[in-house]
Amino acid sequence: MLTTRHTLTYALVMAAIVVASNILVQFHLTGTLFGIALGDLLTWGAFTYPVAFLVTDLANRQFGPAVARRIVYVGFVVGVALSFWLSEPRIAIASGTAFLVGQLLDISVFNELRRKSWWKAPLAASMIGTVLDTILFFSIAFAPFFAFIGPNLDFAVAPAPILGVMATEAPRWISWALGDLVVKIVVGVVLLLPYGALMNVLKPMPQVTAR
């Protein structure tokens, strides 16, 4: 009963993060920073999505990989269903695909490193999962090749200087992917702080992790 309740809590938090990120990724930042147009570089989703890896890693540590995967599956179904309602279908498909692959990879990497230093498992797992997740999401969501899933977003496929500063131009979604990846990595490192604090509260449950 305790495991079921915690699984549901984790899954609902995960679904909320996915839905929020799917909505926020459709909005680019405005203004400039050091002469760089932020709209050519970042979307708001980069700041919220890394929390999904924190949730997965905490669940994995507390209950083990089997329960963590269950949380990912539930979060996937609920998150994607709500995303189809609250965001564009193509965004929902891209998010669901990237989320499922990235989170399951995160669980596998974390489980392999869980007996190392406390920070190695969550850091390595989230970094590897983030890279794959970002590649899959931005490609499916914005690359013209995947236009059969849904219409291209004109602003995303329009050419712009790479990262807003380079002389070479590329579709704006490529800079979004690179910019989001950098922000996600930074946020992922920062999230080691709450992970370190919460790991002392959310103790591993032997009856689960021993399976």
JSON list of C-alpha atoms in Angstrom, two decimals:
[
{"chain": "A", "resi": 1, "resn": "MET", "atom": "CA", "xyz": [0.00, 0.00, 0.00]},
{"chain": "A", "resi": 2, "resn": "LEU", "atom": "CA", "xyz": [2.82, 2.40, 0.90]},
{"chain": "A", "resi": 3, "resn": "THR", "atom": "CA", "xyz": [4.63, 1.66, -2.35]},
{"chain": "A", "resi": 4, "resn": "THR", "atom": "CA", "xyz": [1.42, 2.11, -4.36]},
{"chain": "A", "resi": 5, "resn": "ARG", "atom": "CA", "xyz": [0.72, 5.48, -2.75]},
{"chain": "A", "resi": 6, "resn": "HIS", "atom": "CA", "xyz": [4.26, 6.71, -3.36]},
{"chain": "A", "resi": 7, "resn": "THR", "atom": "CA", "xyz": [4.19, 5.39, -6.93]},
{"chain": "A", "resi": 8, "resn": "LEU", "atom": "CA", "xyz": [1.02, 7.36, -7.62]},
{"chain": "A", "resi": 9, "resn": "THR", "atom": "CA", "xyz": [2.51, 10.51, -6.07]},
{"chain": "A", "resi": 10, "resn": "TYR", "atom": "CA", "xyz": [5.69, 10.22, -8.12]},
{"chain": "A", "resi": 11, "resn": "ALA", "atom": "CA", "xyz": [3.69, 9.50, -11.29]},
{"chain": "A", "resi": 12, "resn": "LEU", "atom": "CA", "xyz": [1.42, 12.52, -10.83]},
{"chain": "A", "resi": 13, "resn": "VAL", "atom": "CA", "xyz": [4.39, 14.80, -10.24]},
{"chain": "A", "resi": 14, "resn": "MET", "atom": "CA", "xyz": [6.06, 13.36, -13.33]},
{"chain": "A", "resi": 15, "resn": "ALA", "atom": "CA", "xyz": [2.96, 13.89, -15.46]},
{"chain": "A", "resi": 16, "resn": "ALA", "atom": "CA", "xyz": [2.67, 17.50, -14.27]},
{"chain": "A", "resi": 17, "resn": "ILE", "atom": "CA", "xyz": [6.30, 18.16, -15.24]},
{"chain": "A", "resi": 18, "resn": "VAL", "atom": "CA", "xyz": [5.83, 16.63, -18.68]},
{"chain": "A", "resi": 19, "resn": "VAL", "atom": "CA", "xyz": [2.67, 18.61, -19.41]},
{"chain": "A", "resi": 20, "resn": "ALA", "atom": "CA", "xyz": [4.17, 21.88, -18.17]},
{"chain": "A", "resi": 21, "resn": "SER", "atom": "CA", "xyz": [7.31, 21.34, -20.23]},
{"chain": "A", "resi": 22, "resn": "ASN", "atom": "CA", "xyz": [5.30, 20.49, -23.36]},
{"chain": "A", "resi": 23, "resn": "ILE", "atom": "CA", "xyz": [3.45, 23.77, -23.04]},
{"chain": "A", "resi": 24, "resn": "LEU", "atom": "CA", "xyz": [6.49, 25.86, -22.17]},
{"chain": "A", "resi": 25, "resn": "VAL", "atom": "CA", "xyz": [8.66, 24.46, -24.99]},
{"chain": "A", "resi": 26, "resn": "GLN", "atom": "CA", "xyz": [6.32, 26.18, -27.44]},
{"chain": "A", "resi": 27, "resn": "PHE", "atom": "CA", "xyz": [7.32, 29.59, -26.05]},
{"chain": "A", "resi": 28, "resn": "HIS", "atom": "CA", "xyz": [10.74, 30.99, -26.75]},
{"chain": "A", "resi": 29, "resn": "LEU", "atom": "CA", "xyz": [12.43, 33.51, -24.47]},
{"chain": "A", "resi": 30, "resn": "THR", "atom": "CA", "xyz": [12.21, 37.17, -25.47]},
{"chain": "A", "resi": 31, "resn": "GLY", "atom": "CA", "xyz": [14.77, 39.93, -25.22]},
{"chain": "A", "resi": 32, "resn": "THR", "atom": "CA", "xyz": [18.53, 39.86, -25.57]},
{"chain": "A", "resi": 33, "resn": "LEU", "atom": "CA", "xyz": [21.49, 38.97, -23.39]},
{"chain": "A", "resi": 34, "resn": "PHE", "atom": "CA", "xyz": [24.93, 40.32, -24.28]},
{"chain": "A", "resi": 35, "resn": "GLY", "atom": "CA", "xyz": [23.54, 41.09, -27.71]},
{"chain": "A", "resi": 36, "resn": "ILE", "atom": "CA", "xyz": [22.21, 37.55, -28.22]},
{"chain": "A", "resi": 37, "resn": "ALA", "atom": "CA", "xyz": [18.56, 37.18, -29.19]},
{"chain": "A", "resi": 38, "resn": "LEU", "atom": "CA", "xyz": [17.25, 34.73, -26.58]},
{"chain": "A", "resi": 39, "resn": "GLY", "atom": "CA", "xyz": [14.42, 33.69, -28.87]},
{"chain": "A", "resi": 40, "resn": "ASP", "atom": "CA", "xyz": [17.02, 32.17, -31.18]},
{"chain": "A", "resi": 41, "resn": "LEU", "atom": "CA", "xyz": [18.50, 30.19, -28.34]},
{"chain": "A", "resi": 42, "resn": "LEU", "atom": "CA", "xyz": [16.05, 28.99, -25.68]},
{"chain": "A", "resi": 43, "resn": "THR", "atom": "CA", "xyz": [12.53, 27.91, -24.87]},
{"chain": "A", "resi": 44, "resn": "TRP", "atom": "CA", "xyz": [11.05, 27.96, -21.39]},
{"chain": "A", "resi": 45, "resn": "GLY", "atom": "CA", "xyz": [10.74, 24.19, -21.33]},
{"chain": "A", "resi": 46, "resn": "ALA", "atom": "CA", "xyz": [14.49, 23.84, -20.73]},
{"chain": "A", "resi": 47, "resn": "PHE", "atom": "CA", "xyz": [14.05, 25.09, -17.18]},
{"chain": "A", "resi": 48, "resn": "THR", "atom": "CA", "xyz": [11.35, 22.66, -16.10]},
{"chain": "A", "resi": 49, "resn": "TYR", "atom": "CA", "xyz": [12.03, 19.37, -17.86]},
{"chain": "A", "resi": 50, "resn": "PRO", "atom": "CA", "xyz": [15.24, 18.39, -15.98]},
{"chain": "A", "resi": 51, "resn": "VAL", "atom": "CA", "xyz": [13.11, 17.98, -12.85]},
{"chain": "A", "resi": 52, "resn": "ALA", "atom": "CA", "xyz": [11.68, 14.83, -14.46]},
{"chain": "A", "resi": 53, "resn": "PHE", "atom": "CA", "xyz": [15.08, 13.17, -14.14]},
{"chain": "A", "resi": 54, "resn": "LEU", "atom": "CA", "xyz": [15.26, 14.20, -10.49]},
{"chain": "A", "resi": 55, "resn": "VAL", "atom": "CA", "xyz": [11.91, 12.52, -9.85]},
{"chain": "A", "resi": 56, "resn": "THR", "atom": "CA", "xyz": [12.99, 9.35, -11.67]},
{"chain": "A", "resi": 57, "resn": "ASP", "atom": "CA", "xyz": [16.30, 9.13, -9.82]},
{"chain": "A", "resi": 58, "resn": "LEU", "atom": "CA", "xyz": [14.69, 9.65, -6.42]},
{"chain": "A", "resi": 59, "resn": "ALA", "atom": "CA", "xyz": [12.10, 6.98, -7.19]},
{"chain": "A", "resi": 60, "resn": "ASN", "atom": "CA", "xyz": [14.81, 4.63, -8.43]},
{"chain": "A", "resi": 61, "resn": "ARG", "atom": "CA", "xyz": [16.87, 5.15, -5.29]},
{"chain": "A", "resi": 62, "resn": "GLN", "atom": "CA", "xyz": [13.91, 4.68, -2.96]},
{"chain": "A", "resi": 63, "resn": "PHE", "atom": "CA", "xyz": [12.07, 1.82, -4.65]},
{"chain": "A", "resi": 64, "resn": "GLY", "atom": "CA", "xyz": [14.41, 0.35, -7.26]},
{"chain": "A", "resi": 65, "resn": "PRO", "atom": "CA", "xyz": [14.30, 0.19, -11.08]},
{"chain": "A", "resi": 66, "resn": "ALA", "atom": "CA", "xyz": [11.11, -1.87, -11.41]},
{"chain": "A", "resi": 67, "resn": "VAL", "atom": "CA", "xyz": [9.01, 0.69, -9.56]},
{"chain": "A", "resi": 68, "resn": "ALA", "atom": "CA", "xyz": [10.84, 3.58, -11.24]},
{"chain": "A", "resi": 69, "resn": "ARG", "atom": "CA", "xyz": [9.90, 2.16, -14.65]},
{"chain": "A", "resi": 70, "resn": "ARG", "atom": "CA", "xyz": [6.30, 1.81, -13.52]},
{"chain": "A", "resi": 71, "resn": "ILE", "atom": "CA", "xyz": [6.30, 5.48, -12.53]},
{"chain": "A", "resi": 72, "resn": "VAL", "atom": "CA", "xyz": [7.74, 6.43, -15.92]},
{"chain": "A", "resi": 73, "resn": "TYR", "atom": "CA", "xyz": [5.07, 4.40, -17.74]},
{"chain": "A", "resi": 74, "resn": "VAL", "atom": "CA", "xyz": [2.24, 5.97, -15.73]},
{"chain": "A", "resi": 75, "resn": "GLY", "atom": "CA", "xyz": [3.73, 9.44, -16.12]},
{"chain": "A", "resi": 76, "resn": "PHE", "atom": "CA", "xyz": [4.13, 8.78, -19.83]},
{"chain": "A", "resi": 77, "resn": "VAL", "atom": "CA", "xyz": [0.50, 7.76, -20.38]},
{"chain": "A", "resi": 78, "resn": "VAL", "atom": "CA", "xyz": [-0.99, 10.56, -18.28]},
{"chain": "A", "resi": 79, "resn": "GLY", "atom": "CA", "xyz": [1.47, 13.19, -19.50]},
{"chain": "A", "resi": 80, "resn": "VAL", "atom": "CA", "xyz": [1.04, 12.40, -23.18]},
{"chain": "A", "resi": 81, "resn": "ALA", "atom": "CA", "xyz": [-2.75, 12.19, -22.90]},
{"chain": "A", "resi": 82, "resn": "LEU", "atom": "CA", "xyz": [-2.93, 15.60, -21.26]},
{"chain": "A", "resi": 83, "resn": "SER", "atom": "CA", "xyz": [-0.35, 17.01, -23.68]},
{"chain": "A", "resi": 84, "resn": "PHE", "atom": "CA", "xyz": [-2.55, 16.09, -26.65]},
{"chain": "A", "resi": 85, "resn": "TRP", "atom": "CA", "xyz": [-5.23, 18.21, -25.05]},
{"chain": "A", "resi": 86, "resn": "LEU", "atom": "CA", "xyz": [-3.09, 21.13, -23.88]},
{"chain": "A", "resi": 87, "resn": "SER", "atom": "CA", "xyz": [-0.41, 21.33, -26.59]},
{"chain": "A", "resi": 88, "resn": "GLU", "atom": "CA", "xyz": [0.08, 20.50, -30.26]},
{"chain": "A", "resi": 89, "resn": "PRO", "atom": "CA", "xyz": [-0.20, 16.79, -31.20]},
{"chain": "A", "resi": 90, "resn": "ARG", "atom": "CA", "xyz": [3.27, 16.82, -32.78]},
{"chain": "A", "resi": 91, "resn": "ILE", "atom": "CA", "xyz": [4.74, 18.22, -29.57]},
{"chain": "A", "resi": 92, "resn": "ALA", "atom": "CA", "xyz": [2.95, 15.55, -27.56]},
{"chain": "A", "resi": 93, "resn": "ILE", "atom": "CA", "xyz": [4.27, 12.75, -29.80]},
{"chain": "A", "resi": 94, "resn": "ALA", "atom": "CA", "xyz": [7.81, 14.14, -29.73]},
{"chain": "A", "resi": 95, "resn": "SER", "atom": "CA", "xyz": [7.68, 14.59, -25.98]},
{"chain": "A", "resi": 96, "resn": "GLY", "atom": "CA", "xyz": [6.26, 11.14, -25.34]},
{"chain": "A", "resi": 97, "resn": "THR", "atom": "CA", "xyz": [8.87, 9.41, -27.49]},
{"chain": "A", "resi": 98, "resn": "ALA", "atom": "CA", "xyz": [11.80, 11.36, -26.06]},
{"chain": "A", "resi": 99, "resn": "PHE", "atom": "CA", "xyz": [10.50, 11.09, -22.51]},
{"chain": "A", "resi": 100, "resn": "LEU", "atom": "CA", "xyz": [10.05, 7.32, -22.58]},
{"chain": "A", "resi": 101, "resn": "VAL", "atom": "CA", "xyz": [13.43, 6.57, -24.19]},
{"chain": "A", "resi": 102, "resn": "GLY", "atom": "CA", "xyz": [15.35, 9.13, -22.11]},
{"chain": "A", "resi": 103, "resn": "GLN", "atom": "CA", "xyz": [13.81, 8.14, -18.78]},
{"chain": "A", "resi": 104, "resn": "LEU", "atom": "CA", "xyz": [14.26, 4.40, -19.30]},
{"chain": "A", "resi": 105, "resn": "LEU", "atom": "CA", "xyz": [17.90, 4.99, -20.22]},
{"chain": "A", "resi": 106, "resn": "ASP", "atom": "CA", "xyz": [18.26, 7.14, -17.10]},
{"chain": "A", "resi": 107, "resn": "ILE", "atom": "CA", "xyz": [16.93, 4.28, -14.95]},
{"chain": "A", "resi": 108, "resn": "SER", "atom": "CA", "xyz": [19.34, 1.77, -16.47]},
{"chain": "A", "resi": 109, "resn": "VAL", "atom": "CA", "xyz": [22.39, 4.00, -16.06]},
{"chain": "A", "resi": 110, "resn": "PHE", "atom": "CA", "xyz": [21.40, 4.96, -12.51]},
{"chain": "A", "resi": 111, "resn": "ASN", "atom": "CA", "xyz": [20.95, 1.34, -11.52]},
{"chain": "A", "resi": 112, "resn": "GLU", "atom": "CA", "xyz": [24.40, 0.43, -12.83]},
{"chain": "A", "resi": 113, "resn": "LEU", "atom": "CA", "xyz": [26.04, 3.22, -10.80]},
{"chain": "A", "resi": 114, "resn": "ARG", "atom": "CA", "xyz": [23.84, 3.29, -7.70]},
{"chain": "A", "resi": 115, "resn": "ARG", "atom": "CA", "xyz": [26.58, 1.85, -5.46]},
{"chain": "A", "resi": 116, "resn": "LYS", "atom": "CA", "xyz": [29.14, 4.48, -6.50]},
{"chain": "A", "resi": 117, "resn": "SER", "atom": "CA", "xyz": [29.53, 7.89, -4.83]},
{"chain": "A", "resi": 118, "resn": "TRP", "atom": "CA", "xyz": [26.08, 9.39, -4.12]},
{"chain": "A", "resi": 119, "resn": "TRP", "atom": "CA", "xyz": [26.33, 11.98, -6.91]},
{"chain": "A", "resi": 120, "resn": "LYS", "atom": "CA", "xyz": [27.68, 9.79, -9.72]},
{"chain": "A", "resi": 121, "resn": "ALA", "atom": "CA", "xyz": [24.51, 7.83, -10.44]},
{"chain": "A", "resi": 122, "resn": "PRO", "atom": "CA", "xyz": [22.09, 10.78, -10.68]},
{"chain": "A", "resi": 123, "resn": "LEU", "atom": "CA", "xyz": [24.58, 12.96, -12.55]},
{"chain": "A", "resi": 124, "resn": "ALA", "atom": "CA", "xyz": [25.60, 10.39, -15.16]},
{"chain": "A", "resi": 125, "resn": "ALA", "atom": "CA", "xyz": [22.06, 9.06, -15.60]},
{"chain": "A", "resi": 126, "resn": "SER", "atom": "CA", "xyz": [20.48, 12.48, -16.04]},
{"chain": "A", "resi": 127, "resn": "MET", "atom": "CA", "xyz": [23.22, 13.74, -18.38]},
{"chain": "A", "resi": 128, "resn": "ILE", "atom": "CA", "xyz": [23.03, 10.72, -20.70]},
{"chain": "A", "resi": 129, "resn": "GLY", "atom": "CA", "xyz": [19.24, 10.67, -20.60]},
{"chain": "A", "resi": 130, "resn": "THR", "atom": "CA", "xyz": [19.09, 14.42, -21.25]},
{"chain": "A", "resi": 131, "resn": "VAL", "atom": "CA", "xyz": [21.28, 14.26, -24.35]},
{"chain": "A", "resi": 132, "resn": "LEU", "atom": "CA", "xyz": [19.21, 11.50, -25.95]},
{"chain": "A", "resi": 133, "resn": "ASP", "atom": "CA", "xyz": [15.93, 13.08, -24.87]},
{"chain": "A", "resi": 134, "resn": "THR", "atom": "CA", "xyz": [16.91, 16.46, -26.37]},
{"chain": "A", "resi": 135, "resn": "ILE", "atom": "CA", "xyz": [17.99, 14.97, -29.69]},
{"chain": "A", "resi": 136, "resn": "LEU", "atom": "CA", "xyz": [14.79, 12.96, -30.04]},
{"chain": "A", "resi": 137, "resn": "PHE", "atom": "CA", "xyz": [12.43, 15.69, -28.89]},
{"chain": "A", "resi": 138, "resn": "PHE", "atom": "CA", "xyz": [13.67, 18.58, -31.01]},
{"chain": "A", "resi": 139, "resn": "SER", "atom": "CA", "xyz": [14.13, 16.42, -34.11]},
{"chain": "A", "resi": 140, "resn": "ILE", "atom": "CA", "xyz": [10.62, 14.97, -33.97]},
{"chain": "A", "resi": 141, "resn": "ALA", "atom": "CA", "xyz": [8.98, 18.23, -32.85]},
{"chain": "A", "resi": 142, "resn": "PHE", "atom": "CA", "xyz": [10.57, 20.63, -35.31]},
{"chain": "A", "resi": 143, "resn": "ALA", "atom": "CA", "xyz": [12.66, 18.98, -38.06]},
{"chain": "A", "resi": 144, "resn": "PRO", "atom": "CA", "xyz": [10.94, 19.18, -41.48]},
{"chain": "A", "resi": 145, "resn": "PHE", "atom": "CA", "xyz": [11.58, 15.45, -41.97]},
{"chain": "A", "resi": 146, "resn": "PHE", "atom": "CA", "xyz": [8.89, 14.73, -39.37]},
{"chain": "A", "resi": 147, "resn": "ALA", "atom": "CA", "xyz": [6.30, 17.05, -40.94]},
{"chain": "A", "resi": 148, "resn": "PHE", "atom": "CA", "xyz": [4.11, 14.01, -41.61]},
{"chain": "A", "resi": 149, "resn": "ILE", "atom": "CA", "xyz": [3.34, 14.01, -37.87]},
{"chain": "A", "resi": 150, "resn": "GLY", "atom": "CA", "xyz": [2.18, 17.62, -37.87]},
{"chain": "A", "resi": 151, "resn": "PRO", "atom": "CA", "xyz": [2.81, 20.97, -39.57]},
{"chain": "A", "resi": 152, "resn": "ASN", "atom": "CA", "xyz": [6.16, 22.67, -39.21]},
{"chain": "A", "resi": 153, "resn": "LEU", "atom": "CA", "xyz": [6.39, 25.69, -36.93]},
{"chain": "A", "resi": 154, "resn": "ASP", "atom": "CA", "xyz": [7.55, 28.50, -39.23]},
{"chain": "A", "resi": 155, "resn": "PHE", "atom": "CA", "xyz": [9.52, 30.31, -36.54]},
{"chain": "A", "resi": 156, "resn": "ALA", "atom": "CA", "xyz": [11.32, 27.05, -35.61]},
{"chain": "A", "resi": 157, "resn": "VAL", "atom": "CA", "xyz": [12.41, 26.13, -39.15]},
{"chain": "A", "resi": 158, "resn": "ALA", "atom": "CA", "xyz": [13.35, 29.68, -40.20]},
{"chain": "A", "resi": 159, "resn": "PRO", "atom": "CA", "xyz": [17.12, 30.22, -40.58]},
{"chain": "A", "resi": 160, "resn": "ALA", "atom": "CA", "xyz": [18.94, 32.10, -37.84]},
{"chain": "A", "resi": 161, "resn": "PRO", "atom": "CA", "xyz": [22.55, 32.41, -36.64]},
{"chain": "A", "resi": 162, "resn": "ILE", "atom": "CA", "xyz": [23.55, 29.26, -34.77]},
{"chain": "A", "resi": 163, "resn": "LEU", "atom": "CA", "xyz": [23.26, 29.97, -31.03]},
{"chain": "A", "resi": 164, "resn": "GLY", "atom": "CA", "xyz": [22.35, 33.51, -31.98]},
{"chain": "A", "resi": 165, "resn": "VAL", "atom": "CA", "xyz": [25.96, 34.59, -32.45]},
{"chain": "A", "resi": 166, "resn": "MET", "atom": "CA", "xyz": [27.65, 32.50, -35.16]},
{"chain": "A", "resi": 167, "resn": "ALA", "atom": "CA", "xyz": [27.96, 33.64, -38.74]},
{"chain": "A", "resi": 168, "resn": "THR", "atom": "CA", "xyz": [26.64, 30.33, -40.00]},
{"chain": "A", "resi": 169, "resn": "GLU", "atom": "CA", "xyz": [22.87, 30.00, -40.09]},
{"chain": "A", "resi": 170, "resn": "ALA", "atom": "CA", "xyz": [20.72, 26.95, -39.45]},
{"chain": "A", "resi": 171, "resn": "PRO", "atom": "CA", "xyz": [17.05, 26.31, -38.68]},
{"chain": "A", "resi": 172, "resn": "ARG", "atom": "CA", "xyz": [16.24, 27.99, -35.40]},
{"chain": "A", "resi": 173, "resn": "TRP", "atom": "CA", "xyz": [15.21, 24.69, -33.75]},
{"chain": "A", "resi": 174, "resn": "ILE", "atom": "CA", "xyz": [18.82, 23.49, -33.89]},
{"chain": "A", "resi": 175, "resn": "SER", "atom": "CA", "xyz": [19.91, 26.45, -31.76]},
{"chain": "A", "resi": 176, "resn": "TRP", "atom": "CA", "xyz": [16.97, 25.78, -29.46]},
{"chain": "A", "resi": 177, "resn": "ALA", "atom": "CA", "xyz": [18.15, 22.19, -29.06]},
{"chain": "A", "resi": 178, "resn": "LEU", "atom": "CA", "xyz": [21.73, 23.24, -28.32]},
{"chain": "A", "resi": 179, "resn": "GLY", "atom": "CA", "xyz": [20.65, 26.03, -25.98]},
{"chain": "A", "resi": 180, "resn": "ASP", "atom": "CA", "xyz": [18.13, 23.83, -24.18]},
{"chain": "A", "resi": 181, "resn": "LEU", "atom": "CA", "xyz": [20.74, 21.10, -23.80]},
{"chain": "A", "resi": 182, "resn": "VAL", "atom": "CA", "xyz": [23.20, 23.48, -22.16]},
{"chain": "A", "resi": 183, "resn": "VAL", "atom": "CA", "xyz": [20.54, 24.80, -19.79]},
{"chain": "A", "resi": 184, "resn": "LYS", "atom": "CA", "xyz": [19.32, 21.28, -18.97]},
{"chain": "A", "resi": 185, "resn": "ILE", "atom": "CA", "xyz": [22.86, 20.20, -18.15]},
{"chain": "A", "resi": 186, "resn": "VAL", "atom": "CA", "xyz": [23.35, 23.20, -15.87]},
{"chain": "A", "resi": 187, "resn": "VAL", "atom": "CA", "xyz": [19.97, 22.66, -14.21]},
{"chain": "A", "resi": 188, "resn": "GLY", "atom": "CA", "xyz": [20.74, 18.95, -13.88]},
{"chain": "A", "resi": 189, "resn": "VAL", "atom": "CA", "xyz": [23.94, 19.74, -12.00]},
{"chain": "A", "resi": 190, "resn": "VAL", "atom": "CA", "xyz": [22.12, 22.22, -9.75]},
{"chain": "A", "resi": 191, "resn": "LEU", "atom": "CA", "xyz": [19.46, 19.60, -9.00]},
{"chain": "A", "resi": 192, "resn": "LEU", "atom": "CA", "xyz": [22.12, 17.49, -7.32]},
{"chain": "A", "resi": 193, "resn": "LEU", "atom": "CA", "xyz": [21.57, 19.79, -4.34]},
{"chain": "A", "resi": 194, "resn": "PRO", "atom": "CA", "xyz": [17.91, 18.84, -3.73]},
{"chain": "A", "resi": 195, "resn": "TYR", "atom": "CA", "xyz": [18.76, 15.24, -4.62]},
{"chain": "A", "resi": 196, "resn": "GLY", "atom": "CA", "xyz": [21.46, 15.20, -1.93]},
{"chain": "A", "resi": 197, "resn": "ALA", "atom": "CA", "xyz": [19.06, 16.71, 0.58]},
{"chain": "A", "resi": 198, "resn": "LEU", "atom": "CA", "xyz": [16.13, 14.44, -0.25]},
{"chain": "A", "resi": 199, "resn": "MET", "atom": "CA", "xyz": [18.17, 11.24, -0.37]},
{"chain": "A", "resi": 200, "resn": "ASN", "atom": "CA", "xyz": [18.56, 11.54, 3.39]},
{"chain": "A", "resi": 201, "resn": "VAL", "atom": "CA", "xyz": [14.78, 11.70, 3.75]},
{"chain": "A", "resi": 202, "resn": "LEU", "atom": "CA", "xyz": [13.68, 9.22, 1.08]},
{"chain": "A", "resi": 203, "resn": "LYS", "atom": "CA", "xyz": [15.59, 6.18, 2.30]},
{"chain": "A", "resi": 204, "resn": "PRO", "atom": "CA", "xyz": [15.85, 3.06, 0.10]},
{"chain": "A", "resi": 205, "resn": "MET", "atom": "CA", "xyz": [13.26, 0.45, 0.99]},
{"chain": "A", "resi": 206, "resn": "PRO", "atom": "CA", "xyz": [15.02, -2.94, 1.30]},
{"chain": "A", "resi": 207, "resn": "GLN", "atom": "CA", "xyz": [11.92, -4.94, 0.49]},
{"chain": "A", "resi": 208, "resn": "VAL", "atom": "CA", "xyz": [11.79, -3.20, -2.91]},
{"chain": "A", "resi": 209, "resn": "THR", "atom": "CA", "xyz": [15.42, -2.69, -3.88]},
{"chain": "A", "resi": 210, "resn": "ALA", "atom": "CA", "xyz": [16.26, -6.29, -3.00]},
{"chain": "A", "resi": 211, "resn": "ARG", "atom": "CA", "xyz": [14.17, -7.60, -5.88]}
]
